[in-house]
Short mmCIF file of C-alpha atoms in Angstrom, two decimals:
data_model
loop_
_atom_site.label_atom_id
_atom_site.label_comp_id
_atom_site.label_asym_id
_atom_site.label_seq_id
_atom_site.Cartn_x
_atom_site.Cartn_y
_atom_site.Cartn_z
CA MET A 214 -39.68 0.51 9.39
CA LYS A 215 -36.79 -0.69 11.28
CA LEU A 216 -34.37 2.12 11.92
CA GLU A 217 -31.53 -0.33 13.06
CA LEU A 218 -30.49 -1.10 9.29
CA GLY A 219 -29.29 2.71 9.06
CA LYS A 220 -27.55 2.51 12.31
CA HIS A 221 -25.93 -0.72 11.32
CA CYS A 222 -24.89 0.66 7.88
CA LEU A 223 -23.40 3.94 9.33
CA VAL A 224 -21.27 1.85 11.58
CA VAL A 225 -19.98 -0.45 8.68
CA LEU A 226 -19.47 2.87 6.57
CA SER A 227 -17.23 4.52 9.21
CA VAL A 228 -15.17 1.37 9.36
CA LEU A 229 -14.83 1.43 5.79
CA MET A 230 -13.76 4.85 5.72
CA ALA A 231 -11.19 4.37 8.47
CA PHE A 232 -9.58 1.46 6.21
CA GLN A 233 -9.73 3.80 3.04
CA ALA A 234 -8.08 6.60 5.07
CA LYS A 235 -5.15 4.38 5.96
CA SER A 236 -4.98 3.00 2.47
CA ALA A 237 -4.51 6.50 1.11
CA LEU A 238 -1.57 7.50 3.77
CA SER A 239 0.15 4.28 2.82
CA GLN A 240 0.00 4.71 -1.15
CA CYS A 241 3.40 5.61 -2.68
CA THR A 242 3.77 8.50 -4.91
CA GLN A 243 5.88 7.48 -7.88
CA ASP A 244 8.79 9.69 -8.78
CA GLY A 245 10.24 8.13 -11.95
CA PRO A 246 10.61 4.33 -12.77
CA CYS A 247 12.70 3.36 -9.72
CA LYS A 248 11.67 5.67 -6.85
CA CYS A 249 8.31 6.68 -4.81
CA THR A 250 7.66 8.27 -1.46
CA SER A 251 4.96 7.62 0.99
CA ASP A 252 4.24 8.43 4.56
CA LYS A 253 6.55 5.71 5.32
CA GLY A 254 9.56 7.45 3.78
CA THR A 255 11.25 7.07 0.26
CA LEU A 256 11.78 3.70 -1.67
CA ASP A 257 14.65 3.87 -4.12
CA LEU A 258 15.81 1.07 -6.51
CA THR A 259 18.18 3.12 -8.33
CA PRO A 260 21.33 1.44 -6.54
CA ILE A 261 20.31 -1.80 -7.98
CA THR A 262 22.45 -2.03 -11.18
CA GLY A 263 23.82 -4.61 -13.58
CA ASN A 264 23.15 -5.86 -17.03
CA PRO A 265 20.95 -7.26 -15.78
CA PRO A 266 21.30 -7.71 -12.11
CA PHE A 267 19.08 -10.68 -11.94
CA SER A 268 19.64 -13.03 -14.70
CA ASP A 269 18.17 -16.27 -15.88
CA GLN A 270 16.21 -16.99 -12.63
CA SER A 271 14.08 -20.10 -12.86
CA ASP A 272 10.27 -19.85 -12.19
CA SER A 273 8.64 -22.58 -9.99
CA SER A 274 8.02 -24.90 -12.88
CA GLY A 275 11.41 -24.96 -14.20
CA SER A 276 10.38 -24.41 -17.74
CA TRP A 277 11.24 -20.59 -18.02
CA LEU A 278 13.93 -18.34 -17.12
CA PHE A 279 13.44 -14.76 -16.17
CA SER A 280 15.83 -11.84 -16.18
CA TYR A 281 15.05 -8.33 -14.42
CA SER A 282 16.58 -4.87 -14.08
CA PRO A 283 14.56 -2.27 -12.28
CA CYS A 284 16.29 0.87 -13.53
CA THR A 285 18.51 -0.14 -16.35
CA PRO A 286 17.21 -1.23 -19.83
CA PHE A 287 18.98 -4.48 -20.98
CA THR A 288 19.09 -6.60 -23.95
CA GLU A 289 18.81 -10.48 -23.96
CA GLY A 290 18.56 -13.33 -26.62
CA SER A 291 16.54 -12.35 -29.52
CA MET A 292 15.45 -8.99 -30.64
CA GLU A 293 12.28 -9.48 -28.82
CA CYS A 294 14.21 -8.64 -25.52
CA THR A 295 15.85 -5.37 -26.54
CA ASN A 296 16.03 -2.51 -23.82
CA VAL A 297 13.65 -4.12 -21.45
CA ALA A 298 13.16 -4.18 -17.76
CA ALA A 299 12.12 -7.75 -17.68
CA CYS A 300 12.61 -10.94 -20.08
CA GLN A 301 11.26 -14.41 -20.53
CA VAL A 302 13.39 -17.29 -21.71
CA SER A 303 12.43 -20.76 -22.52
CA ALA A 304 14.69 -23.28 -20.56
CA ASP A 305 15.94 -24.60 -23.95
CA MET A 306 16.77 -20.78 -24.92
CA SER A 307 14.26 -21.49 -28.23
CA GLN A 308 12.04 -18.54 -27.05
CA THR A 309 12.34 -15.14 -25.83
CA TYR A 310 9.63 -12.83 -24.72
CA PRO A 311 9.69 -9.17 -23.25
CA THR A 312 7.51 -9.05 -20.18
CA GLY A 313 8.08 -5.21 -19.26
CA THR A 314 10.00 -2.02 -20.08
CA VAL A 315 11.73 0.43 -17.43
CA ASP A 316 9.47 3.21 -18.51
CA SER A 317 6.25 1.30 -18.11
CA ALA A 318 7.02 0.89 -14.29
CA THR A 319 3.95 1.65 -12.03
CA PHE A 320 4.33 1.63 -8.26
CA GLY A 321 1.09 0.28 -6.59
CA GLN A 322 -0.04 -1.45 -3.42
CA GLY A 323 -1.01 -5.33 -3.25
CA SER A 324 -4.04 -6.47 -1.29
CA ASP A 325 -2.01 -7.21 1.44
CA GLY A 326 -0.49 -3.87 1.72
CA SER A 327 2.88 -4.60 0.06
CA THR A 328 4.49 -2.30 -2.34
CA GLN A 329 4.50 -3.56 -6.02
CA VAL A 330 5.88 -2.50 -9.23
CA THR A 331 4.02 -3.43 -12.38
CA TYR A 332 5.96 -3.53 -16.06
CA ALA A 333 4.35 -4.33 -19.48
CA SER A 334 5.63 -4.96 -22.69
CA THR A 335 4.16 -5.86 -26.06
CA ASP A 336 6.00 -8.17 -28.51
CA SER A 337 6.07 -8.14 -32.42
CA SER A 338 2.86 -10.49 -32.49
CA GLY A 339 1.06 -7.92 -30.63
CA THR A 340 0.83 -9.95 -27.25
CA THR A 341 0.95 -7.83 -24.04
CA ARG A 342 2.75 -9.37 -20.99
CA THR A 343 2.87 -7.79 -17.58
CA THR A 344 5.19 -8.51 -14.86
CA ILE A 345 4.36 -7.77 -11.16
CA VAL A 346 7.33 -7.52 -8.70
CA THR A 347 6.45 -7.41 -4.84
CA LEU A 348 8.76 -5.52 -3.06
CA THR A 349 10.11 -7.01 0.22
CA CYS A 350 12.56 -5.20 2.70
CA ASP A 351 15.59 -6.87 3.89
CA GLU A 352 18.17 -4.57 5.31
CA THR A 353 21.03 -7.24 4.88
CA ALA A 354 20.46 -8.13 1.02
CA ASP A 355 22.44 -5.96 -1.11
CA PRO A 356 21.49 -6.02 -4.14
CA GLY A 357 19.01 -8.82 -2.73
CA THR A 358 17.36 -11.90 -4.36
CA LEU A 359 14.72 -12.45 -6.87
CA ASN A 360 12.21 -15.19 -6.55
CA VAL A 361 10.16 -15.90 -9.56
CA VAL A 362 6.88 -17.51 -9.14
CA GLY A 363 6.06 -17.52 -12.91
CA GLU A 364 2.98 -17.17 -14.96
CA ASP A 365 -0.26 -16.63 -13.02
CA PRO A 366 -2.47 -19.70 -13.58
CA ASN A 367 -5.54 -17.61 -13.64
CA ASN A 368 -4.40 -14.81 -15.59
CA ALA A 369 -2.30 -15.59 -18.77
CA ALA A 370 0.59 -13.49 -19.75
CA HIS A 371 0.91 -12.16 -16.05
CA TYR A 372 4.01 -12.98 -14.23
CA ASP A 373 4.69 -12.66 -10.35
CA MET A 374 8.20 -12.06 -8.84
CA THR A 375 9.38 -11.06 -5.33
CA LEU A 376 12.22 -8.75 -4.99
CA THR A 377 13.97 -9.01 -1.64
CA SER A 378 16.62 -6.12 -0.88
CA LYS A 379 17.87 -3.44 1.35
CA HIS A 380 16.43 -0.95 -1.42
CA ALA A 381 13.14 -2.21 -1.40
CA CYS A 382 13.02 -0.48 2.30
CA PHE A 383 11.69 2.74 2.90
CA SER A 384 14.20 5.24 4.36
CA GLY A 385 13.16 8.55 6.28
CA SER A 386 9.88 9.33 7.53
CA GLY A 387 7.96 10.54 4.39
CA PRO A 388 7.70 13.70 2.80
CA GLY A 389 7.88 16.97 4.98
CA PRO A 390 9.36 20.46 4.88
CA GLY A 391 12.68 21.10 3.30
CA PRO A 392 15.73 21.72 5.57
CA GLY A 393 16.33 25.41 6.62
CA PRO A 394 19.06 27.46 5.77
CA ASN A 395 21.02 25.82 8.47
CA PRO A 396 20.02 22.44 8.43
CA GLY A 397 23.11 21.03 10.45
CA PRO A 398 25.16 17.75 10.18
CA GLY A 399 23.44 15.16 8.40
CA GLY A 400 21.11 17.31 6.46
CA GLY A 401 17.65 18.67 7.36
CA SER A 402 15.00 17.15 9.39
CA ASP A 403 12.65 14.66 7.47
CA GLY A 404 9.52 16.25 9.09
CA LEU A 405 6.38 14.87 10.30
CA SER A 406 4.47 12.47 8.03
CA VAL A 407 0.64 13.15 7.07
CA GLY A 408 -0.35 10.23 9.38
CA SER A 409 1.73 11.87 12.26
CA ILE A 410 0.03 15.31 11.55
CA LEU A 411 -3.49 13.63 11.64
CA CYS A 412 -2.80 11.70 14.82
CA ILE A 413 -1.63 14.90 16.63
CA VAL A 414 -4.57 16.92 15.30
CA LEU A 415 -7.26 14.06 16.51
CA ILE A 416 -5.56 13.87 19.77
CA ALA A 417 -5.73 17.65 20.43
CA THR A 418 -9.26 17.97 19.33
CA LEU A 419 -10.38 14.93 21.44
CA PHE A 420 -8.50 16.66 24.44
CA VAL A 421 -10.28 19.96 24.05
CA TYR A 422 -13.54 18.36 23.57
CA VAL A 423 -13.27 16.40 26.65
CA ALA A 424 -11.90 18.99 28.83
CA ALA A 425 -14.52 21.85 27.77
CA GLY A 426 -17.48 19.17 27.81
CA ILE A 427 -16.49 18.41 31.57
CA ALA A 428 -16.30 22.21 32.57
CA ILE A 429 -19.48 22.78 30.94
CA GLN A 430 -21.26 19.68 32.53
CA LYS A 431 -19.94 20.61 35.92
CA GLY A 432 -20.10 24.31 36.18
CA VAL A 433 -23.14 24.89 34.17
CA ARG A 434 -25.27 21.88 34.34
CA LYS A 435 -24.01 20.86 37.84
CA ALA A 436 -23.54 17.25 36.65
CA SER A 437 -21.62 14.74 38.97
CA GLY A 438 -20.24 11.27 38.58
CA LYS A 439 -20.05 9.80 35.13
CA GLU A 440 -22.48 12.10 34.08
CA VAL A 441 -19.63 15.01 33.73
CA ILE A 442 -18.28 13.09 30.74
CA PRO A 443 -19.70 15.01 27.64
CA ASN A 444 -22.63 13.01 25.76
CA TYR A 445 -22.06 10.09 27.96
CA THR A 446 -25.12 8.34 26.62
CA VAL A 447 -23.81 8.54 23.19
CA TRP A 448 -20.11 7.28 24.08
CA SER A 449 -21.31 4.57 26.29
CA ALA A 450 -23.30 3.11 23.22
CA VAL A 451 -20.46 3.15 21.03
CA PRO A 452 -18.88 -0.39 21.92
CA GLY A 453 -22.17 -1.95 21.48
CA LEU A 454 -22.69 -0.22 18.14
CA ILE A 455 -19.21 -1.50 16.95
CA LYS A 456 -19.97 -5.10 17.96
CA GLU A 457 -23.31 -4.95 16.10
CA GLY A 458 -21.74 -3.33 13.18
CA VAL A 459 -19.03 -6.00 12.98
CA GLN A 460 -21.71 -8.69 13.30
CA PHE A 461 -23.83 -7.12 10.67
CA THR A 462 -21.14 -6.78 8.22
CA PHE A 463 -20.66 -10.54 8.21
CA ARG A 464 -24.43 -11.27 7.70
CA GLY A 465 -24.75 -8.61 5.00
CA CYS A 466 -26.29 -5.25 4.53
CA LYS A 467 -29.71 -6.72 4.01
CA GLY A 468 -32.78 -5.30 5.65
CA SER A 469 -35.58 -6.92 7.21
CA SER A 470 -38.71 -8.01 5.01
CA SER A 471 -41.03 -7.09 7.42
CA TYR A 472 -42.17 -3.81 9.32
CA ASP A 473 -42.75 -2.96 12.78
CA LYS A 474 -46.40 -2.80 13.94
CA VAL A 475 -47.78 0.84 14.53
#
């Protein structure tokens, strides 16, 4: 049986694990309905206040108006939109539906890596509506602007919005050790992020591996030239393996139906 299949799948698995690790580092740990913290820092929507701060914003069709308040519940129109975070009203004001409550807020990550907040609410008829707000950082926008896309054509009762604001930016450098007894002016240090620590450990390990390997190759095995590089044969094959792995990914992880002749 061909052994190349296992080699290619190993490379593909390594690439997928790298993407998964990056995604895990970027995920935001929620702290209440308005705040979350990741390796990039802290994102806090609390300063966005109003009743609501974004009111009667038209969707792309012009048929519906949406209001949104990320942190403070508001009431609009009929009793359906009472103490909500998001509300949908028809352009003629004849229909009103809740599309999310503040306490239902859940921070997550979009397919493009963006930070999103998802809200949900169930009306008196039992219909549950969901609002997904994508957060876009703009240091000059305070409180910011709300762009309402409207209902997802492929997912009924799901509504998409984009909030562009300075409060949608991450501040600091992520969670780290608290300030010492004398943090000095301006507070304590933000500390190192998880990603920074992993990079430092990786670089230090690689340096020790190369230095010790060269010393052993030259001192013990009396190697010279490129052979002083530890496991040179293995490392020289890595670029080719990566290339083959990428090509194999696009072809799909399918084995050959034939076997090598014995």
